[in-house]
């Protein structure tokens, strides 16, 4: 049985959502953030030394990192559904967008959050990251202008990875200037599996991360 460790208001929503899209069996274990610090509880640290969500357990292994977890579940638990095979012409774009969410887009958003939480004391740092973060959103905006999902063939697990990062962008006030990204996030939220993931995993309130948003 696949076990999915889910932290409230977090990236692990992606994994609950993926399991619902794939229609696979999974056991959901819920962990609650400390309401003041928003850090993970001891229950999650007991599962994995990083104490980060998502974590999955399967066949005696524990796996972290959204991208790795997504690829593992699609390929090991669901015959490759919602992923893209190396032989496909869409393999490159799929891998690019899967990696973009955490590798390129999210770090600038996190720096912005921590800078806001710590009193906006570092304008030089934010001068650098704000330019990068704007470029990153424009890159995704251009890719999603005139299409519903990242790949021409339609919805894939890359949309799940990017979708959650963009929900975080939204709570930090970043989506105002990007209409295609706003429409994309709404399109993702309207998917029945997204809604099922919220009803199973619990409501998602990312406003806890909106302090000092743009
Ligand atoms: N790159 C990792 C990031 C994992 C991560 O930072 N998870 C956050 C949840 S959004 C977390 O567990 N935060 C609680 C903590 O660090 O105490 C991934 O994509 O899985």
Coordinates of C-alpha atoms and ligand atoms in Angstrom, one line a residue:
X1 CA 0.0 0.0 0.0
X2 CA 1.2 3.5 -0.8
X3 CA 1.3 5.7 2.2
X4 CA 1.1 9.5 1.6
X5 CA 2.2 11.8 4.4
X6 CA 0.3 15.1 4.1
X7 CA 1.1 18.3 5.9
X8 CA -1.8 20.8 6.0
X9 CA -1.5 23.9 3.7
X10 CA 1.5 22.4 1.9
X11 CA 3.0 21.0 -1.2
X12 CA 1.8 17.5 -0.2
X13 CA -1.6 18.6 -1.5
X14 CA 0.1 17.8 -4.9
X15 CA 0.5 14.2 -4.0
X16 CA -3.1 13.7 -2.7
X17 CA -4.3 15.4 -5.8
X18 CA -2.1 13.2 -8.0
X19 CA -3.4 10.0 -6.3
X20 CA -7.0 11.2 -6.9
X21 CA -6.3 12.0 -10.6
X22 CA -4.8 8.5 -11.0
X23 CA -7.6 6.8 -9.0
X24 CA -5.1 4.7 -7.1
X25 CA -5.4 3.3 -3.6
X26 CA -3.4 5.1 -0.9
X27 CA -3.4 5.6 2.8
X28 CA -3.4 9.2 3.9
X29 CA -1.5 10.2 7.1
X30 CA -2.2 13.8 8.1
X31 CA 0.3 16.0 10.0
X32 CA -0.5 19.5 11.3
X33 CA 1.8 22.5 11.1
X34 CA 2.6 24.4 14.3
X35 CA 0.2 27.3 14.0
X36 CA 2.7 29.9 15.1
X37 CA 5.9 28.8 13.2
X38 CA 4.2 26.9 10.4
X39 CA 6.9 24.3 10.8
X40 CA 6.1 20.6 10.7
X41 CA 5.3 18.6 13.8
X42 CA 7.3 15.9 15.5
X43 CA 5.1 13.3 13.9
X44 CA 6.5 14.2 10.4
X45 CA 10.1 14.4 11.7
X46 CA 9.6 10.9 13.1
X47 CA 8.8 9.7 9.5
X48 CA 11.8 11.4 7.8
X49 CA 14.8 13.2 9.1
X50 CA 14.0 16.3 7.0
X51 CA 10.6 16.6 8.5
X52 CA 9.3 17.9 5.1
X53 CA 6.2 17.1 3.2
X54 CA 5.5 15.4 0.9
X55 CA 6.9 12.0 2.1
X56 CA 5.7 8.7 0.7
X57 CA 6.3 5.2 1.9
X58 CA 6.1 2.3 -0.6
X59 CA 7.7 -1.1 -0.7
X60 CA 9.8 -0.4 2.3
X61 CA 11.2 2.9 0.9
X62 CA 10.6 6.5 2.1
X63 CA 10.8 9.1 -0.7
X64 CA 10.8 12.9 -0.5
X65 CA 10.9 15.7 -3.0
X66 CA 7.7 16.5 -4.9
X67 CA 9.2 15.9 -8.3
X68 CA 10.6 12.5 -7.4
X69 CA 7.5 11.5 -5.5
X70 CA 5.3 12.4 -8.5
X71 CA 7.5 10.4 -11.0
X72 CA 7.7 7.5 -8.6
X73 CA 3.9 7.3 -8.1
X74 CA 3.1 7.7 -11.9
X75 CA 5.7 5.2 -13.0
X76 CA 5.7 2.6 -10.2
X77 CA 2.0 2.7 -9.0
X78 CA 0.1 3.8 -12.2
X79 CA 1.8 2.4 -15.3
X80 CA 3.2 5.7 -16.3
X81 CA -0.1 7.5 -16.5
X82 CA 0.1 11.3 -16.2
X83 CA 3.9 11.1 -16.8
X84 CA 5.7 11.1 -20.1
X85 CA 8.0 8.4 -21.5
X86 CA 11.5 9.2 -22.7
X87 CA 10.5 8.1 -26.2
X88 CA 7.7 10.7 -26.4
X89 CA 8.4 14.0 -28.2
X90 CA 6.9 15.7 -25.1
X91 CA 9.4 14.1 -22.7
X92 CA 11.7 17.2 -22.8
X93 CA 8.9 19.8 -22.1
X94 CA 7.4 17.5 -19.5
X95 CA 10.7 17.1 -17.6
X96 CA 11.4 20.8 -17.9
X97 CA 8.1 21.9 -16.4
X98 CA 8.2 19.3 -13.7
X99 CA 11.6 20.6 -12.6
X100 CA 10.7 24.3 -13.1
X101 CA 8.2 24.5 -10.3
X102 CA 10.6 23.6 -7.4
X103 CA 13.9 24.2 -9.1
X104 CA 13.4 27.7 -10.5
X105 CA 10.1 29.3 -9.5
X106 CA 9.8 28.4 -5.8
X107 CA 13.1 29.5 -4.4
X108 CA 12.4 33.2 -5.2
X109 CA 9.0 32.9 -3.6
X110 CA 10.5 31.4 -0.5
X111 CA 13.1 34.2 -0.2
X112 CA 10.4 36.8 -0.6
X113 CA 8.3 35.1 2.2
X114 CA 11.3 34.8 4.6
X115 CA 12.3 38.4 3.8
X116 CA 8.8 39.6 4.7
X117 CA 8.7 37.5 7.8
X118 CA 12.0 38.9 8.9
X119 CA 11.1 42.6 8.5
X120 CA 12.0 43.4 4.8
X121 CA 15.5 44.2 5.9
X122 CA 17.3 43.2 2.7
X123 CA 16.4 45.3 -0.3
X124 CA 19.5 44.3 -2.3
X125 CA 18.5 40.6 -2.0
X126 CA 14.9 41.3 -3.0
X127 CA 16.0 43.6 -5.8
X128 CA 17.7 40.5 -7.3
X129 CA 15.0 38.0 -6.6
X130 CA 12.0 40.2 -7.6
X131 CA 13.5 40.5 -11.1
X132 CA 14.1 36.8 -11.3
X133 CA 10.6 35.9 -9.9
X134 CA 8.9 38.3 -12.4
X135 CA 10.9 36.7 -15.3
X136 CA 9.9 33.2 -14.1
X137 CA 6.2 34.1 -14.0
X138 CA 6.4 35.7 -17.5
X139 CA 8.0 32.5 -18.8
X140 CA 5.1 30.4 -17.5
X141 CA 2.6 33.0 -18.6
X142 CA 4.0 32.9 -22.2
X143 CA 3.9 29.0 -22.2
X144 CA 0.2 29.0 -21.0
X145 CA -1.1 31.8 -23.1
X146 CA -3.6 30.2 -25.6
X147 CA -3.5 26.7 -24.1
X148 CA -5.1 24.9 -21.2
X149 CA -2.2 22.9 -19.9
X150 CA 1.6 22.8 -20.1
X151 CA 1.7 20.0 -22.7
X152 CA 0.0 20.1 -26.1
X153 CA -1.4 16.7 -25.4
X154 CA -3.2 17.9 -22.3
X155 CA -3.1 17.6 -18.5
X156 CA -0.1 15.9 -17.0
X157 CA 1.6 15.5 -13.6
X158 CA 3.8 18.6 -14.5
X159 CA 0.6 20.7 -14.2
X160 CA 0.2 19.4 -10.6
X161 CA 3.7 20.4 -9.7
X162 CA 3.5 23.8 -11.2
X163 CA -0.1 24.4 -10.1
X164 CA 0.7 24.2 -6.4
X165 CA 3.7 26.6 -6.8
X166 CA 1.4 29.0 -8.6
X167 CA -1.1 28.8 -5.8
X168 CA 1.7 29.9 -3.6
X169 CA 2.6 32.7 -6.0
X170 CA -1.0 33.8 -5.8
X171 CA -1.0 34.0 -2.0
X172 CA 2.2 36.1 -2.3
X173 CA 0.4 38.5 -4.6
X174 CA 2.4 37.5 -7.7
X175 CA -0.4 36.5 -10.1
X176 CA -2.1 39.9 -10.6
X177 CA -0.1 40.7 -13.7
X178 CA -0.4 37.3 -15.3
X179 CA -4.0 36.6 -16.6
X180 CA -3.1 33.2 -18.3
X181 CA -1.6 32.0 -15.0
X182 CA -4.7 33.1 -13.1
X183 CA -7.0 31.3 -15.5
X184 CA -4.7 28.2 -15.3
X185 CA -4.9 28.0 -11.5
X186 CA -8.7 28.3 -11.7
X187 CA -8.8 25.6 -14.3
X188 CA -6.7 23.3 -12.1
X189 CA -8.9 24.0 -9.1
X190 CA -12.0 23.1 -11.0
X191 CA -10.8 19.5 -11.7
X192 CA -12.8 17.0 -9.7
X193 CA -9.6 15.3 -8.5
X194 CA -8.3 18.6 -7.1
X195 CA -11.6 19.0 -5.2
X196 CA -11.5 15.4 -3.9
X197 CA -8.0 16.0 -2.7
X198 CA -9.2 19.0 -0.7
X199 CA -12.1 17.1 0.7
X200 CA -9.8 14.2 1.7
X201 CA -6.7 16.1 2.8
X202 CA -8.5 19.1 4.4
X203 CA -9.0 22.6 3.2
X204 CA -6.0 24.5 1.9
X205 CA -5.4 28.0 3.4
X206 CA -2.3 29.4 2.0
X207 CA -3.1 32.9 3.4
X208 CA -1.0 31.9 6.4
X209 CA 1.9 32.6 4.0
X210 CA 0.5 36.0 2.7
X211 CA 2.2 38.3 5.2
X212 CA 3.9 41.2 3.4
X213 CA 2.7 40.0 0.0
X214 CA 3.1 42.3 -3.0
Ligands
LIG1 N1 11.6 20.6 -2.5 C1 10.8 20.0 -1.5 C2 10.4 21.0 -0.5 C3 9.7 20.4 0.7 C4 9.2 21.4 1.7 O1 9.8 22.4 1.9 N2 8.0 21.1 2.3 C5 7.4 22.1 3.2 C6 5.9 22.1 3.0 S1 5.3 23.1 1.7 C7 7.6 21.6 4.6 O2 7.5 20.5 4.9 N3 7.7 22.6 5.6 C8 7.6 22.3 7.0 C9 9.0 22.5 7.6 O3 10.0 22.6 6.9 O4 9.0 22.4 8.9 C10 9.6 19.3 -2.2 O5 9.3 19.7 -3.3 O6 9.1 18.3 -1.7

